[in-house]
XYZ file of C-alpha atoms in Angstrom:
559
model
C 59.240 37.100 104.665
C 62.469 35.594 103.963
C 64.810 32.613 104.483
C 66.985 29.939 102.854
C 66.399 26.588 103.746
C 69.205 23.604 103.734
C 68.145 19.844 104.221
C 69.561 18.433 106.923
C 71.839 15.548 107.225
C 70.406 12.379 106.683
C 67.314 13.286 104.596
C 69.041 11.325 101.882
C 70.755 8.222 101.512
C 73.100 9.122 98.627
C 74.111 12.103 96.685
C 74.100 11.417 92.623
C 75.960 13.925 90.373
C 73.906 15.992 88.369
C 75.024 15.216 84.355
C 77.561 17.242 83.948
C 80.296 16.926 80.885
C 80.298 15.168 77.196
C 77.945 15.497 74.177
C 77.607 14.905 71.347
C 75.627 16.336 68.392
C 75.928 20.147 68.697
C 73.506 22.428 67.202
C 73.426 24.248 64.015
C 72.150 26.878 62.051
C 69.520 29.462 62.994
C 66.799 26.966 64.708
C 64.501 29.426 66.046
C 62.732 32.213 64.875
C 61.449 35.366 67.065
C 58.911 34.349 69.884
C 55.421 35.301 69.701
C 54.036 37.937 72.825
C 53.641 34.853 75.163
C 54.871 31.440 73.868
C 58.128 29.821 73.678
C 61.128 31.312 71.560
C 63.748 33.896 71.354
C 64.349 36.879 69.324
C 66.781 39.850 68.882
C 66.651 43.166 70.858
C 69.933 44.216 68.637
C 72.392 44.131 71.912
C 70.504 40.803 73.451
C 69.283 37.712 73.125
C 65.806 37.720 74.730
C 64.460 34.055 76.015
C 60.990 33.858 76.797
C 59.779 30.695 78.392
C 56.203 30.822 77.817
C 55.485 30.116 81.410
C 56.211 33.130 83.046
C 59.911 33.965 82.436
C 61.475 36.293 80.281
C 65.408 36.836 80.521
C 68.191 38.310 78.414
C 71.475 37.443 77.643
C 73.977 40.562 76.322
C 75.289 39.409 72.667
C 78.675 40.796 73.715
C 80.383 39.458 76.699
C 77.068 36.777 77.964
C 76.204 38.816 81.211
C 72.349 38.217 82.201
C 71.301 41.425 81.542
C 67.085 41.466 82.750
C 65.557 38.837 84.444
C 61.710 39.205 84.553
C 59.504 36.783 86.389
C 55.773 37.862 85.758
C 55.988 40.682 84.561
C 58.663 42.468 87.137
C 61.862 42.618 86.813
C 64.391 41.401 89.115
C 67.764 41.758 87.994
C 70.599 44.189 88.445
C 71.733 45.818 91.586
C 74.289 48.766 91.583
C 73.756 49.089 87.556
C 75.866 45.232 87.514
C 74.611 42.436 85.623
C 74.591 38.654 86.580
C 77.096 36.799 85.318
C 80.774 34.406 86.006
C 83.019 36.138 88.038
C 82.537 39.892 88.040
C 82.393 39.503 83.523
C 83.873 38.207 81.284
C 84.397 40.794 78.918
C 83.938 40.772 74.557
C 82.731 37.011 74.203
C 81.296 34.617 71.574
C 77.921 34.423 72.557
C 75.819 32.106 69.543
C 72.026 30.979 70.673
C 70.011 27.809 68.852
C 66.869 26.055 69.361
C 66.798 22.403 69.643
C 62.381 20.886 69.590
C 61.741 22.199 73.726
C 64.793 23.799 74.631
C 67.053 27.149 73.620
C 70.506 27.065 74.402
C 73.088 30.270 74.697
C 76.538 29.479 74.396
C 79.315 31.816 75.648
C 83.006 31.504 75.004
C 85.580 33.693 76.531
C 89.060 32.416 75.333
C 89.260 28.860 77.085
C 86.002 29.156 78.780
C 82.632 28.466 78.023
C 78.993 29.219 79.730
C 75.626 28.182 78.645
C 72.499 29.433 79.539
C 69.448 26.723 78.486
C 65.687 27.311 78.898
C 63.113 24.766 78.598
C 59.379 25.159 77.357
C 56.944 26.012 80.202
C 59.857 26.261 83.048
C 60.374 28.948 85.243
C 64.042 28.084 85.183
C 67.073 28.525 83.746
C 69.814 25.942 83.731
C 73.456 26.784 83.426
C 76.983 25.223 82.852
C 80.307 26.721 83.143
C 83.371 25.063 81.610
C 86.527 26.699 83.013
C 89.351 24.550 81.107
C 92.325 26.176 82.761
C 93.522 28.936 85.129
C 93.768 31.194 82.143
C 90.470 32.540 82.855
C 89.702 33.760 86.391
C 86.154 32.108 87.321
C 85.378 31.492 90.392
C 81.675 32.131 91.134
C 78.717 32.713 89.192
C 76.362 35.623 90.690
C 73.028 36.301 90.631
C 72.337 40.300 90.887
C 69.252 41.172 92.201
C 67.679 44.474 92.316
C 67.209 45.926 95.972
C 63.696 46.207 97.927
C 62.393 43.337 96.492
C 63.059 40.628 99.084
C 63.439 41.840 102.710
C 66.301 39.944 104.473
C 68.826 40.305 107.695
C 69.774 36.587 107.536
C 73.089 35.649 109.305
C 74.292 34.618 105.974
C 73.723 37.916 104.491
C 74.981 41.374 104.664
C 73.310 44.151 106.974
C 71.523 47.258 105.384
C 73.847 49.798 107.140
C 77.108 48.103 108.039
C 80.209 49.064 110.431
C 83.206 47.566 108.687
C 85.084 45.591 111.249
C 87.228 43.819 109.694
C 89.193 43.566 105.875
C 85.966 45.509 104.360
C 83.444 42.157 104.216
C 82.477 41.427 107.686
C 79.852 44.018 109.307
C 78.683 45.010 112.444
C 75.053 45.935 112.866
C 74.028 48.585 115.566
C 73.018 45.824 117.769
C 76.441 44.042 118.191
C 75.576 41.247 116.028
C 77.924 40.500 112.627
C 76.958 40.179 109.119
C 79.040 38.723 105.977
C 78.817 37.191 103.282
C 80.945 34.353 103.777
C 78.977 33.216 106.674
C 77.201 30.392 104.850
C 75.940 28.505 108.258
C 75.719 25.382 105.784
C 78.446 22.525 104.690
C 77.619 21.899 100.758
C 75.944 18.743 101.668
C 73.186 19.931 103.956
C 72.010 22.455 101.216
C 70.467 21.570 97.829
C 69.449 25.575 96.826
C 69.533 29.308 98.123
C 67.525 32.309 97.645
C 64.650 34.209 99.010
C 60.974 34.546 99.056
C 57.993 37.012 99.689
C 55.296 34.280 100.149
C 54.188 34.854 96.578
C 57.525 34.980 94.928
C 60.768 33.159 95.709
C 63.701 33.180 93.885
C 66.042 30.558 94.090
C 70.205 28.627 92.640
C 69.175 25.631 93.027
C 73.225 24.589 93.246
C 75.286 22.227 91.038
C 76.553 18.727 92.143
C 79.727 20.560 93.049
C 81.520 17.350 90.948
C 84.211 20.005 89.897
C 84.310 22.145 93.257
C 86.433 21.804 95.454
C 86.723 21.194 99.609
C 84.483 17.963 99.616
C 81.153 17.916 101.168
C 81.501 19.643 104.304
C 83.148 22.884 103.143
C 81.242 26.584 103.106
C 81.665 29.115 101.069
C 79.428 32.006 100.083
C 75.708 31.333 99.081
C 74.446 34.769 99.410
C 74.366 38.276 100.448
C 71.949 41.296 101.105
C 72.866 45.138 101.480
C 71.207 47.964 100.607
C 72.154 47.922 97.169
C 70.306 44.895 96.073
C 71.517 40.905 96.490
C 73.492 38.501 95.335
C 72.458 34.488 94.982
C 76.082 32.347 94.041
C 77.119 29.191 92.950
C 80.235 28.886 93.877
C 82.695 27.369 91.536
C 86.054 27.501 93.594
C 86.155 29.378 96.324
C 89.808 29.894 97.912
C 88.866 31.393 101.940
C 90.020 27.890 104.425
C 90.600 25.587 101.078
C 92.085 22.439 101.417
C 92.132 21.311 97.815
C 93.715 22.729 94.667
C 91.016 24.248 91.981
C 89.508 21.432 89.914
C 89.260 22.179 86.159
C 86.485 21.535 84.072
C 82.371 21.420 82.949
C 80.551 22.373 86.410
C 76.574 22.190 86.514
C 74.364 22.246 86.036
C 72.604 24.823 88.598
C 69.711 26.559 88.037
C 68.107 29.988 88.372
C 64.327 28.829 89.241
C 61.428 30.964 90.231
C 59.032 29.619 92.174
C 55.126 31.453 93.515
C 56.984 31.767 96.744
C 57.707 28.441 97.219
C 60.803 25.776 97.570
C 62.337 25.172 94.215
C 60.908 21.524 92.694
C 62.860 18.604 94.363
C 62.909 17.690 90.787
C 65.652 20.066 90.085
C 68.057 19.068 93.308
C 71.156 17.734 92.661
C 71.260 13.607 92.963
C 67.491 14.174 91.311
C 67.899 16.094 88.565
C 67.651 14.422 85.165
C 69.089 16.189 81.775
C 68.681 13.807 79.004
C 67.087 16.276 77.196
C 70.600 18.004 77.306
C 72.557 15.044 75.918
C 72.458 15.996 72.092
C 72.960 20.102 72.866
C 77.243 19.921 72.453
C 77.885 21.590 75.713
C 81.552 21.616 76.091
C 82.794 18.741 78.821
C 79.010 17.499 79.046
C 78.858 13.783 79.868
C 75.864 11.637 79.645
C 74.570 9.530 82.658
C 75.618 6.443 80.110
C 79.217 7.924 80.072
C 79.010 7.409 84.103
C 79.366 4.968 87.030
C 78.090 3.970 90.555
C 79.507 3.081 93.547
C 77.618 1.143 96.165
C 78.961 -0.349 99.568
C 76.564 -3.412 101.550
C 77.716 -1.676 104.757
C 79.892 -0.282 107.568
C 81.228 -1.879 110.447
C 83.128 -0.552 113.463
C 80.615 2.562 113.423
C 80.012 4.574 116.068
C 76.162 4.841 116.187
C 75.955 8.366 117.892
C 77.625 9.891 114.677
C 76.392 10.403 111.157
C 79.174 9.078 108.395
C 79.489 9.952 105.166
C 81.376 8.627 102.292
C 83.688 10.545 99.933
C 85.260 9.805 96.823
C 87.721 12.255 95.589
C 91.058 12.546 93.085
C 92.447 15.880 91.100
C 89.705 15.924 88.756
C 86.307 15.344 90.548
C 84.495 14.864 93.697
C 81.626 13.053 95.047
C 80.017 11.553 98.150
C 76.829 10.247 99.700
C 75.636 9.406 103.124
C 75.938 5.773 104.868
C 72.845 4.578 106.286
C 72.562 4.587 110.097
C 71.312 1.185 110.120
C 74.290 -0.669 108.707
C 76.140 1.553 106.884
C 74.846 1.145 103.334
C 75.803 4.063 100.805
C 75.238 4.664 96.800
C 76.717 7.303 94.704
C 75.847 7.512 91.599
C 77.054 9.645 88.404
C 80.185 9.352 88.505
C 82.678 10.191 85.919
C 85.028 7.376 85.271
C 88.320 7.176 87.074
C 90.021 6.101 90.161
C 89.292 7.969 93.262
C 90.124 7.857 96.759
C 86.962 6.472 98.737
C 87.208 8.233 102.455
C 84.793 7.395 105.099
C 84.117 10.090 107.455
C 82.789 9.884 111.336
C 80.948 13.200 111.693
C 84.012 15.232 109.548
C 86.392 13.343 110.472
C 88.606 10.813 108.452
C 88.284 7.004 109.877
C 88.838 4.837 106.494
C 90.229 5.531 103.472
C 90.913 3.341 100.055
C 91.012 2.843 96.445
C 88.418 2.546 94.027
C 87.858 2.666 90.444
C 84.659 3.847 88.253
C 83.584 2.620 84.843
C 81.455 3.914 82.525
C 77.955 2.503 82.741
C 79.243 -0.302 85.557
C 78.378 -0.349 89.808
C 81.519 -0.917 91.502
C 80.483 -3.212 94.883
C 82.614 -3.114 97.748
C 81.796 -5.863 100.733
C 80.976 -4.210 104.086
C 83.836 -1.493 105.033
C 85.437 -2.788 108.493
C 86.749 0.090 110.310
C 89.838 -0.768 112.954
C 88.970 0.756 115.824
C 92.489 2.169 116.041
C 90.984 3.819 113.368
C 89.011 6.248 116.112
C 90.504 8.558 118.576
C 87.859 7.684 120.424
C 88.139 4.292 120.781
C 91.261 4.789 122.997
C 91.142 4.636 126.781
C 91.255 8.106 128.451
C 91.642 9.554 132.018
C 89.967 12.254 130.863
C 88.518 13.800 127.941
C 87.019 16.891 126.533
C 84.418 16.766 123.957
C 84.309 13.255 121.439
C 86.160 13.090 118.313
C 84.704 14.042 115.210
C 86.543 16.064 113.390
C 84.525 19.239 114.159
C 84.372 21.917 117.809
C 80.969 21.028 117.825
C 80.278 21.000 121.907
C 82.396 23.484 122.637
C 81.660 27.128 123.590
C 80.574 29.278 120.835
C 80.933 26.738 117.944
C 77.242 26.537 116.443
C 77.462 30.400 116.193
C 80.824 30.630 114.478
C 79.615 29.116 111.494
C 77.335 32.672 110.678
C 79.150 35.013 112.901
C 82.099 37.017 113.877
C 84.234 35.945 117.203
C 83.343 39.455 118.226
C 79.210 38.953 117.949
C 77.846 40.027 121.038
C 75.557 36.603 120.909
C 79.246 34.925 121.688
C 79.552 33.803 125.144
C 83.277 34.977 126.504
C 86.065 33.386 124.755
C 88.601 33.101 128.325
C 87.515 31.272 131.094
C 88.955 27.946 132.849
C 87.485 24.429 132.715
C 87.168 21.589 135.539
C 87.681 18.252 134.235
C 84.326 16.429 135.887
C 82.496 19.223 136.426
C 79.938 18.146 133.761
C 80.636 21.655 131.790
C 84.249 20.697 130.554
C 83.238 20.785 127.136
C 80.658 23.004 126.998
C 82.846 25.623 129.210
C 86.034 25.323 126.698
C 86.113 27.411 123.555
C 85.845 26.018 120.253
C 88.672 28.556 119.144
C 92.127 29.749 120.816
C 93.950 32.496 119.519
C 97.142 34.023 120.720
C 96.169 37.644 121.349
C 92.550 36.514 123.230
C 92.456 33.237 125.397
C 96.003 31.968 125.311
C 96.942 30.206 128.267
C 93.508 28.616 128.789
C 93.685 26.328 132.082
C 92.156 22.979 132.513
C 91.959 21.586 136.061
C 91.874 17.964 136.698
C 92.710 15.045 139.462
C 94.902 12.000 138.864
C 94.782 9.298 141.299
C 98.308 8.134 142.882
C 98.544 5.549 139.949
C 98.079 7.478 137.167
C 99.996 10.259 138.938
C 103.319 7.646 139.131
C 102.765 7.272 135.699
C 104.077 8.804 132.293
C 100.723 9.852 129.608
C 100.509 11.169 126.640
C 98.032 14.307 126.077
C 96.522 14.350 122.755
C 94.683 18.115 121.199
C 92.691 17.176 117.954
C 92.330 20.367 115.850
C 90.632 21.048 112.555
C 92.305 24.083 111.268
C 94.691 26.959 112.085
C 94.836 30.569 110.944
C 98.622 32.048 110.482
C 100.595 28.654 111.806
C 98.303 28.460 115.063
C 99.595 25.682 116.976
C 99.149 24.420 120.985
C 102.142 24.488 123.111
C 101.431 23.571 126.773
C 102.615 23.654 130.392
C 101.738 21.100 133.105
C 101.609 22.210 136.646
C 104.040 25.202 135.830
C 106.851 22.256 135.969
C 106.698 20.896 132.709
C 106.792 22.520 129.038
C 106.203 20.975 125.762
C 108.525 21.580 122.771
C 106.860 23.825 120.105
C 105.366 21.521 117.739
C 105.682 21.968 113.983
C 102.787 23.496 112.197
C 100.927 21.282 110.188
C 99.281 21.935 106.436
C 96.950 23.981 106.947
C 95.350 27.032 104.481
C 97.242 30.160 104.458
C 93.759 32.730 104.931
C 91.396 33.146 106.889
C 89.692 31.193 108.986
C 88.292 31.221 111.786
C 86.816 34.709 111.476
C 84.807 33.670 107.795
C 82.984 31.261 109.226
C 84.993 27.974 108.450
C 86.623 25.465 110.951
C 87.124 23.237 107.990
C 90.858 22.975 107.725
C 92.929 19.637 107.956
C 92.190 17.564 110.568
C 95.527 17.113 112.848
C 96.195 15.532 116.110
C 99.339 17.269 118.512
C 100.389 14.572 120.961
C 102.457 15.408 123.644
C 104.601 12.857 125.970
C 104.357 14.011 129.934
C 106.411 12.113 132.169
C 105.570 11.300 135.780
C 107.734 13.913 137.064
C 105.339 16.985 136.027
C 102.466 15.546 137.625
C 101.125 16.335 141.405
C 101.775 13.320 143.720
C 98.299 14.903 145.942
C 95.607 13.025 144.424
C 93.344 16.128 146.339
C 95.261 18.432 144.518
C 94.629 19.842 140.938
C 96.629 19.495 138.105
C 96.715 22.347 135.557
C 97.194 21.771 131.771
C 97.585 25.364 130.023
C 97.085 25.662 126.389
C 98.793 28.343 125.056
C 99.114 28.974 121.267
C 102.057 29.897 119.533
C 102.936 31.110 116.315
C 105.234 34.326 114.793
C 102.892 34.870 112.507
C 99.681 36.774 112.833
C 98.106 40.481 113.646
C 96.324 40.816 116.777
C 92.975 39.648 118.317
C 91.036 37.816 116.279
C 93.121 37.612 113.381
C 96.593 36.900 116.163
C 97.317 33.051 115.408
C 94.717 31.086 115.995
C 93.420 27.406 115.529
C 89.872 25.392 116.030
C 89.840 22.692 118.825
C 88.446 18.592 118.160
C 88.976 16.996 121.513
C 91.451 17.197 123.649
C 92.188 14.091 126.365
C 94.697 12.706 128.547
C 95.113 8.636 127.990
C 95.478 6.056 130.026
């Protein structure tokens, strides 16, 4: 048995930040002496610390460079995979690694030139709690992994890696013998719909229960990895930065804390989630960049107006060193998020993904900053603007369109993808379940819409509008109307310079192309058909999948 479970939008109001940078008293001296066979302590193997937490859990942490080095849960042991250790990055190499006890808990502290890690255990827990404090880019961590040794959970999940993989494309996206596509950056789940990873065997599970992301990067509806499977063992991440479709520069500083919990097969204790988690007991430890939930703020909002009820929104606050955000309430709009570090951030509200509202606030420690209800303009909204036609709703996101729940855990080429060419009929009640979610150069350029105008709209000039969310090598629409009329080439807009659209990811930067038509290009039959063709242009690029390429919003013709 085996699985990872995400919570689903709207199972939670707001999002708090787990504590995460600024103590105070750090700890001193040897404060612990070796434990006994089964209570709480640690002691000295000679090339380890060894942590036992009296409940269950025994781990080690290597006195040289701070890699996990054993894991056992019960009396088994479950780490290592490919004779690798757990640890930042892929190591961090000769390290100060000190341990102390403080009363309940044992902390191991790690420091690798500007970095620092700690590993903490608490009496009784089956968990261990971690921090990593990357200060500045001198030190490349990205990722903390979790090696786990193979044959121990069975697991083909979509996020995961097959047992025996066909490469098919840059050496990390697979192809099992049934057509369907493995990787591991097929995560399936935004950061905000997840609260912890893992596996379980009905009597085991193991589980990252994952950070408050506060000094990630992407906001709350990016993916990156979460976890992989191959015949080698696994891997369980918490991802720190992670550069594949990034929109945001790396943020710098103390990021946790996430936890390594065990569980009798079992979810991980809601206790531990982020926005639920409490460490007080870590306040007085002198973890690098730590900061109290007194050192923090709130920000609360009565409500939302100019909402379009159909769509979830979310509320983000973001600026270059931290990131937060917290769902509005679909009764009126009310959102709280809590833990924040002081500062002034730009507060975004979001309709599904996309960006409707944006302003200023500013955080103080220990204070709630109020704003009065948000009133969206409802110029605000693509969708609030008449159309003749339209394909799919704006909301920042190809959800609705062909194939675009299954990109998010698979490869363009999975044989589970319905084909990627084929026209659409405006008013055929298909149009946006008919058009792809993706277009790429070298596989369904030139897509054709059909549609009717009636004699006034036809004597009329329009402008076309094509929403799209991101764009792999400069993919950008150009189109043709009736064979008559071409647009210009538009200019690319910022986008991220890797992959894309075959990892997983539509989450670029939202941009709308407009187009101007004039009356001339359209047909003066109103039995007729018009034909828009979408091509996509770009000089950059390889060829099929990975040709130029770019993910589709909505796409409509106004008024």
């Amino acid at each position: 048995m085996s699985g990872s479970t995400g919570r689903p939008l709207g199972r939670r109001t707001f999002v708090l930040g787990s504590a995460a940078a600024a103590g105070t008293a750090a700890l001193t001296g040897p404060l612990a002496t070796t434990a006994s066979a089964a209570g709480f302590g640690w002691s000295d193997d000679g090339s380890n610390y060894v942590v036992d937490t009296g409940a269950g859990l025994v781990f080690k942490v290597s006195k040289t460079n701070g890699d996990l080095t054993s894991l056992v849960y019960k009396g088994t042991e479950y780490q290592g995979y490919g004779g690798k250790n757990s640890h930042v990055e892929s190591g961090l190499g000769t390290s100060t690694v000190t341990i102390a006890r403080s009363g309940s808990t044992i902390l191991i502290s790690v420091t690798y030139g500007t970095l620092k890690h700690y590993y903490a255990a608490r009496s009784g827990e089956n968990n261990v709690y971690l921090w990593t404090n990357k200060a500045d880019s001198s030190v490349t961590a990205t990722r903390y992994i979790v090696r786990v040794k193979a044959g121990l959970f069975l697991n083909d999940e979509p996020d995961s890696y097959t047992y025996a993989p066909t490469v098919i494309e840059s050496a990390d996206v697979f192809e099992k013998s049934d057509g369907q596509t493995r990787a591991k950056h097929y995560s399936k789940l935004r950061v905000m719909d997840y609260d912890y990873i893992g596996w379980t065997t009905g009597s085991v599970g193991l589980w990252i229960v994952r950070s408050n992301h506060e000094k990630a990067s992407g906001g709350p509806f990016y993916r990156s990895l979460l976890r992989h499977q191959s015949a080698d063992g696994g891997g369980l991440y918490e991802i720190l930065y992670y550069g594949e479709n990034q929109t945001e520069s790396e943020r710098y500083g103390l990021q946790g804390p996430y936890v390594i919990a065990f569980t009798d097969g079992g979810a991980p204790s809601s206790s531990l989630y982020p926005g639920t988690l409490t460490t007080s007991w870590a306040d007085s430890l002198g973890i690098s960049g730590y900061v109290a939930a007194s050192g923090r703020g709130k920000v609360a909002g009565v409500g939302i107006s100019g909402r379009d009820t159909a769509y979830a929104y979310t509320v983000g606050l973001a600026n270059s060193a931290s990131q937060y955000w917290g769902s509005a309430r679909s009764s009126d709009g009310y959102f709280s998020i809590g833990s924040v570090l002081p500062g002034t951030y730009t507060l975004t509200v979001f309709k599904g993904e996309l960006a409707v509202y944006t302003t200023s606030v500013s955080v103080t420690a220990g204070g709630t900053t109020t704003l009065n209800t948000i009133a969206i303009p409802s110029s605000n909204d693509p969708s609030n603007a008449t159309a003749i036609w339209r394909i799919n709703n704006w909301d920042g996101t190809p959800g609705g369109f062909k194939n675009a729940d299954l990109m998010t855990y698979a490869h363009p080429s999975d044989v589970r993808a319905a084909s990627w060419t084929g026209n659409v009929v405006v008013g055929s009640g298909t149009e946006t379940s008919a058009f792809p979610c993706y277009l790429w150069k070298d596989v369904n350029s030139g897509i054709i819409v059909y549609f009717k105008l009636t004699a006034a709209q036809a004597a009329a000039a329009h402008t076309l509008r094509i929403g799209v969310t991101t764009a792999y090598a400069n993919g950008r629409p150009q189109v043709v109307v009736n064979d008559t009329w071409t647009s210009a080439v538009p200019s690319p807009p910022t986008q991220p310079s890797t992959r894309s659209l075959t990892v997983g990811s539509y989450r670029g930067n939202n941009h709308t192309f407009t187009y101007s038509v004039p009356a001339s290009a359209w047909l003066t039959d109103t039995s007729a058909y018009n034909t828009l063709k979408i091509y996509v242009v770009s000089g950059s690029g390889t060829t099929s999948f990975l040709s130029a390429g770019t993910s589709i919003d909505a796409i409509d013709l106004l008024a």
